[in-house]
Amino acid sequence: MTWDWAFAFEIFPRILQGVGVTIGATFSAFAISLTLGLVLTLLRRSSFKPLSLTIAGIIEFIRVTPPLVQLFFVYFAFDMGPFLTGAIVLGVHYSTYVSEVYRSGINSVPKSQWEASRALNFSPVQTWRKVVLPQAIPPIIPMLGNYLIILFKETPLLMGIYVTEMMMIARSIGAETYRFLEPITIVGFIFLVLSYPCALFIRYLERKSGQIPGSAEKGVKA
Amino acid sequence: MFTNIDTFLPYILGGLTTTVQAFLFGAVLAYSIAIVAGLARTSRLAIVRGVATVFVELFRGTSLLVQMFFFAFAFPALMPFTMSTFIAGGLALGLNYGAYASEVVRGAVLAVPKGQKEAAISLNMSKFQTMRRVVLPQAFRLMLPGLGNNAIELLKGTSLVYFISLADMTFNANILRSSNTSLVSQVEIYTYLLLVYFVLALPLVFLTRWLEKRASKGVSTA
C-alpha cells in the first residue's frame, strides 16, 4: 500500500471537522486544571496537617494512575456526557501537575516578601492577592503553557469514551475504507502543525524570562 | 459494593503480564533512545544534531496514541514484513517516551558546568575521556530524578495499548465491564484497576523521591 494523495485530500476536511472538539476539550480541561491546581496548592500548604496530608495523597494518587482509566471510571460511574467527562477528567488529572508548577512559583517568592506584608499588617488574603501571587505567577507562565500543549496531545484519549475528536474520526475512516495510513498520518500532521509553533513560542518565553530554580526537575514533559 | 473482589481482581490481574512486558519493553527502548538522542543533540556536528532534533520534535509533537495507531495499523501496510501488535505498542511507547527522556539527558549534560570540560581539556584528556570520566558521571546524577518521573509516565502510558487490542489490565477490565453492566460492578471494576496501577507505580514513586534526595545531597553546586 502506498500513499494516496487523492484519498488524503478527500478525507482531510472530514478529519479537520474534529479539530474544534479537540481544541475545545483542551481549553476546557486547561481552565479546570488552572483553577483546581491553585486550589490544591493552597490546600496543600494548609497548616492543618490532616488536610494537607490528605490533599497530598489525593494528588499523588491522581498523578500516578493512568488518565485513560480515570476516564473510564468517571464515564461509567457518573451519568455525564462524553465531552464533559473528558474535560473534567483531563482537567483534574493535569491540575495535579499544574499545582506542582504553582508550588515552585510560590516557593520562589522570597521570604522577606511575606515578612514585609506581615509588617504592613496585611491579612492573609491581601498577602496572597497583592504580594505573593502577582510575583509567583508571571515566571511560571511558560511552564503552564507547556502543560497546555501536553494536554492538547492527550486529547486523543477521549476517543476511549466516544468523543468524536480527530483520532476517533480517523479510526472510523480507517474502519470504513481499510486504509489507515492516510487518516492517521493526517491526524499526526495536524497535531504537529498546531503544537510545534506553540512549543517554539513557549521556549522563546522561557529563554526571555530565564528558568526559575527547581523548575526543571518536576516537569518531565516540559 | 466491593463484593466481587475474588472474581474481578484475578481477571484484571490476568493482564498484568502484558502491562509489565509493555512497560519493560518500552522502558529499555526509551532509555536507550534517550541516551543516544540526548547526547546527539549536544553534538558539535550539525548533521547529527539536526537528525536528533527532527526525531525528538517529531515524536514529542505528535500524540502518543496517534503514534501507536500508526505503528499498529499504518506501518505494517508500508513495510514488507509483519509486526505483532505488541511490538507496535512497545515501539510507540519507547520512541515517544524516549524522545521526552532525551530532553532530560540533554538538559543534564548541558547543566554540567563549563569549567569541568575546560579542566578536562587542560589535563589533555581526549574527547571520549572527557565524556566518560568527567561529564557523564556528573550528568548522570542530575538526570536520574527526571528519568524516574519518566518511568512513572511510561507506566501510565502502557494503558493505551488497550486501543490496539493488547490484553493488558485496562483491556481485561473493559471486557469485565461489558459483561457486568450494573453501575455498582462498573465502579467496582475500575476502582480495582486504579488501585492496581497505583500499587504498581508506588515503587517507582519512592525510587524517584529517593533519587531526587540523593541528587541534591553532598555535592557542591558552585
XYZ file of N, CA and C in Angstrom, chain A residues 1-3 60-70 72-73 76-78 93 97 150 153-154 156-157 159-160 162 167 171 180-181 184-185 187-189 191-192 195-196 203 217-218 220-222, chain B residues 41 57-58 60-66 69-70 73-74 77-78 97 100 103-104 146 149-150 152-153 155-156 159-160 162-163 170 174 177 183 186-187 190-191 193-195 197-198 201 205 209 212:
288
model
N 0.845 -1.191 0.000
C 0.000 0.000 0.000
C 0.883 1.245 0.000
N 0.585 2.174 -0.856
C 1.352 3.413 -0.860
C 0.448 4.601 -0.560
N 1.079 5.707 -0.336
C 0.357 6.936 -0.010
C -0.499 7.362 -1.196
N -1.142 12.614 44.707
C -0.252 11.528 44.306
C -1.030 10.434 43.581
N -2.207 10.094 44.113
C -2.998 9.019 43.509
C -3.426 9.392 42.092
N -3.931 10.612 41.929
C -4.398 11.027 40.602
C -3.224 11.110 39.628
N -2.078 11.568 40.137
C -0.904 11.759 39.290
C -0.339 10.475 38.717
N -0.352 9.407 39.518
C 0.364 8.213 39.064
C -0.557 7.140 38.487
N -1.869 7.385 38.416
C -2.729 6.405 37.754
C -3.076 6.915 36.361
N -3.274 6.001 35.412
C -3.436 6.417 34.019
C -4.708 7.238 33.796
N -4.589 8.362 33.076
C -5.773 9.167 32.777
C -6.851 8.378 32.024
N -6.410 7.424 31.201
C -7.395 6.630 30.451
C -8.317 5.873 31.401
N -7.729 5.267 32.443
C -8.535 4.510 33.396
C -9.440 5.450 34.190
N -8.918 6.627 34.507
C -9.747 7.616 35.202
C -10.929 8.031 34.334
N -12.446 6.145 32.068
C -13.423 5.058 32.115
C -14.195 5.088 33.428
N -13.464 5.273 34.512
C -14.082 5.269 35.840
C -15.188 6.316 35.908
N -18.239 5.735 33.442
C -19.206 4.697 33.781
C -19.819 4.890 35.156
N -19.182 5.696 36.003
C -19.723 5.880 37.352
C -20.719 7.038 37.408
N -20.534 8.048 36.561
C -21.423 9.202 36.606
C -22.129 9.333 35.273
N -6.834 15.611 36.192
C -5.550 14.909 36.122
C -4.400 15.910 36.022
N -0.487 18.233 38.135
C 0.805 18.685 37.604
C 0.921 20.195 37.760
N 0.859 19.802 26.338
C 0.792 18.384 26.699
C -0.655 17.920 26.760
N -2.085 17.233 23.427
C -1.677 15.959 22.833
C -2.261 14.759 23.567
N -2.882 14.994 24.721
C -3.527 13.894 25.439
C -4.976 13.691 24.985
N -6.472 12.736 22.304
C -6.924 11.541 21.585
C -7.454 10.444 22.518
N -7.039 10.473 23.785
C -7.560 9.502 24.757
C -9.080 9.529 24.815
N -11.189 9.420 22.685
C -11.914 8.501 21.811
C -12.315 7.240 22.575
N -11.630 6.975 23.680
C -11.994 5.832 24.514
C -13.401 5.938 25.077
N -15.763 7.741 23.440
C -16.610 8.076 22.295
C -16.832 9.571 22.092
N -8.907 11.823 16.251
C -8.435 10.439 16.182
C -9.597 9.473 16.015
N -10.035 6.905 12.969
C -10.201 5.467 13.135
C -11.448 4.976 12.401
N -5.553 2.926 6.749
C -5.239 3.639 7.982
C -4.111 4.636 7.783
N -3.263 4.389 6.779
C -2.062 5.203 6.623
C -2.379 6.687 6.521
N -4.368 8.445 9.755
C -3.543 8.587 10.970
C -2.417 9.581 10.746
N -1.801 9.525 9.556
C -0.733 10.478 9.265
C -1.268 11.905 9.286
N -3.797 13.062 11.020
C -4.010 13.488 12.412
C -2.681 13.888 13.052
N -1.652 13.050 12.851
C -0.341 13.377 13.406
C 0.169 14.699 12.885
N -0.039 14.917 11.573
C 0.400 16.160 10.933
C -0.304 17.359 11.567
N -1.622 17.585 14.549
C -1.095 17.783 15.905
C 0.235 18.520 15.868
N 1.107 18.093 14.946
C 2.434 18.693 14.853
C 2.337 20.160 14.456
N 0.907 22.128 17.462
C 1.620 22.189 18.737
C 3.039 22.739 18.599
N 3.691 22.486 17.445
C 5.100 22.870 17.351
C 5.323 24.381 17.425
N 9.219 28.199 24.304
C 10.667 28.162 24.549
C 11.266 29.563 24.482
N 13.164 19.941 37.323
C 13.125 18.556 37.783
C 11.728 17.958 37.782
N 10.689 18.786 37.990
C 9.354 18.217 38.080
C 8.716 18.044 36.717
N 8.435 16.736 33.738
C 9.066 15.716 32.927
C 8.929 16.051 31.463
N 7.693 16.401 31.106
C 7.430 16.618 29.705
C 7.627 18.086 29.342
N 8.343 18.802 30.161
C 8.492 20.233 29.877
C 9.338 20.448 28.638
N 22.040 15.392 20.527
C 21.583 16.784 20.452
C 22.593 17.765 21.015
N 11.565 16.190 18.000
C 10.424 17.082 17.809
C 9.248 16.354 17.175
N 9.576 15.412 16.274
C 8.510 14.661 15.613
C 7.736 13.827 16.627
N 7.735 14.202 19.944
C 7.110 14.995 21.003
C 5.935 15.789 20.476
N 5.973 16.112 19.187
C 4.944 16.980 18.620
C 3.656 16.270 18.257
N 3.743 14.956 17.998
C 2.520 14.219 17.696
C 2.162 13.408 18.934
N 0.930 13.013 18.980
C 0.433 12.387 20.203
C 0.828 10.907 20.286
N 1.005 10.414 21.517
C 1.375 9.002 21.724
C 0.358 8.051 21.089
N -0.923 8.353 21.274
C -1.938 7.446 20.742
C -1.897 7.419 19.216
N -1.649 8.585 18.608
C -1.541 8.657 17.153
C -0.382 7.777 16.692
N -1.295 4.025 16.942
C -2.125 3.603 15.815
C -1.296 3.513 14.542
N -0.382 4.444 14.389
C 0.443 4.438 13.185
C 1.261 3.147 13.112
N -1.322 0.005 12.757
C -2.207 -0.164 11.598
C -1.632 0.365 10.292
N -0.924 1.496 10.328
C -0.452 2.094 9.086
C 0.910 1.545 8.679
N 1.289 -1.764 6.660
C 0.889 -1.655 5.263
C 2.030 -1.118 4.412
N 2.907 -0.320 5.034
C 4.021 0.269 4.295
C 5.177 -0.705 4.142
N 8.345 8.084 24.682
C 8.934 8.459 25.963
C 10.442 8.619 25.846
N 10.946 12.199 24.960
C 10.820 13.064 26.144
C 12.028 12.915 27.052
N 15.297 14.745 26.342
C 15.397 16.132 26.794
C 15.990 16.206 28.197
N 15.633 15.200 29.023
C 16.197 15.149 30.375
C 17.709 14.940 30.285
N 14.669 12.952 36.836
C 13.861 13.154 35.645
C 13.510 11.836 34.974
N 10.787 10.037 36.971
C 9.471 10.577 36.639
C 8.984 10.041 35.303
N 9.931 9.945 34.373
C 9.598 9.437 33.054
C 9.076 8.010 33.112
N 7.395 6.683 35.525
C 6.014 6.717 36.009
C 5.074 7.054 34.852
N 5.487 8.060 34.048
C 4.677 8.436 32.888
C 4.530 7.259 31.926
N 4.640 4.071 32.634
C 3.716 3.074 33.184
C 2.274 3.483 32.905
N 1.974 4.771 33.097
C 0.633 5.251 32.808
C 0.324 5.093 31.314
N -1.306 1.909 29.487
C -2.746 1.630 29.415
C -3.286 1.893 28.010
N -2.562 2.665 27.192
C -3.050 2.971 25.847
C -3.006 1.772 24.914
N -4.457 -0.719 25.214
C -5.844 -1.180 25.150
C -6.451 -0.868 23.785
N -6.117 0.302 23.239
C -6.717 0.728 21.973
C -6.299 -0.147 20.802
N -6.121 -2.838 31.484
C -7.237 -1.980 31.087
C -8.175 -2.713 30.134
N -12.135 -3.776 30.703
C -13.227 -3.405 29.817
C -14.049 -4.611 29.379
N -16.255 -5.266 32.264
C -17.302 -4.260 32.333
C -18.423 -4.563 31.349
N -24.242 -0.524 37.548
C -23.426 0.618 37.946
C -22.425 0.228 39.034
N -19.499 -1.764 37.711
C -18.612 -0.933 36.889
C -17.679 -0.101 37.757
N -18.279 0.522 38.795
C -17.463 1.315 39.708
C -16.435 0.416 40.384
N -13.425 -0.576 37.967
C -12.437 0.470 37.704
C -11.725 0.926 38.968
N -12.390 0.765 40.127
C -11.689 1.069 41.376
C -10.507 0.113 41.561
N -8.959 -1.495 39.250
C -7.957 -1.220 38.221
C -7.076 -0.031 38.617
N -7.726 1.036 39.109
C -6.957 2.209 39.547
C -6.004 1.837 40.670
N -6.500 1.022 41.617
C -5.661 0.658 42.757
C -4.462 -0.176 42.314
N -2.944 -0.095 39.404
C -1.970 0.801 38.776
C -1.222 1.607 39.832
N -1.960 2.026 40.873
C -1.331 2.820 41.937
C -0.259 1.998 42.646
N 2.751 1.682 40.602
C 3.527 2.917 40.455
C 4.273 3.286 41.731
N 7.527 5.680 42.408
C 7.409 6.983 43.071
C 8.464 7.113 44.160
N 11.635 9.711 44.389
C 11.842 10.591 45.548
C 13.252 10.431 46.093
N 15.785 11.898 43.867
C 15.759 13.345 43.969
C 16.550 13.809 45.182
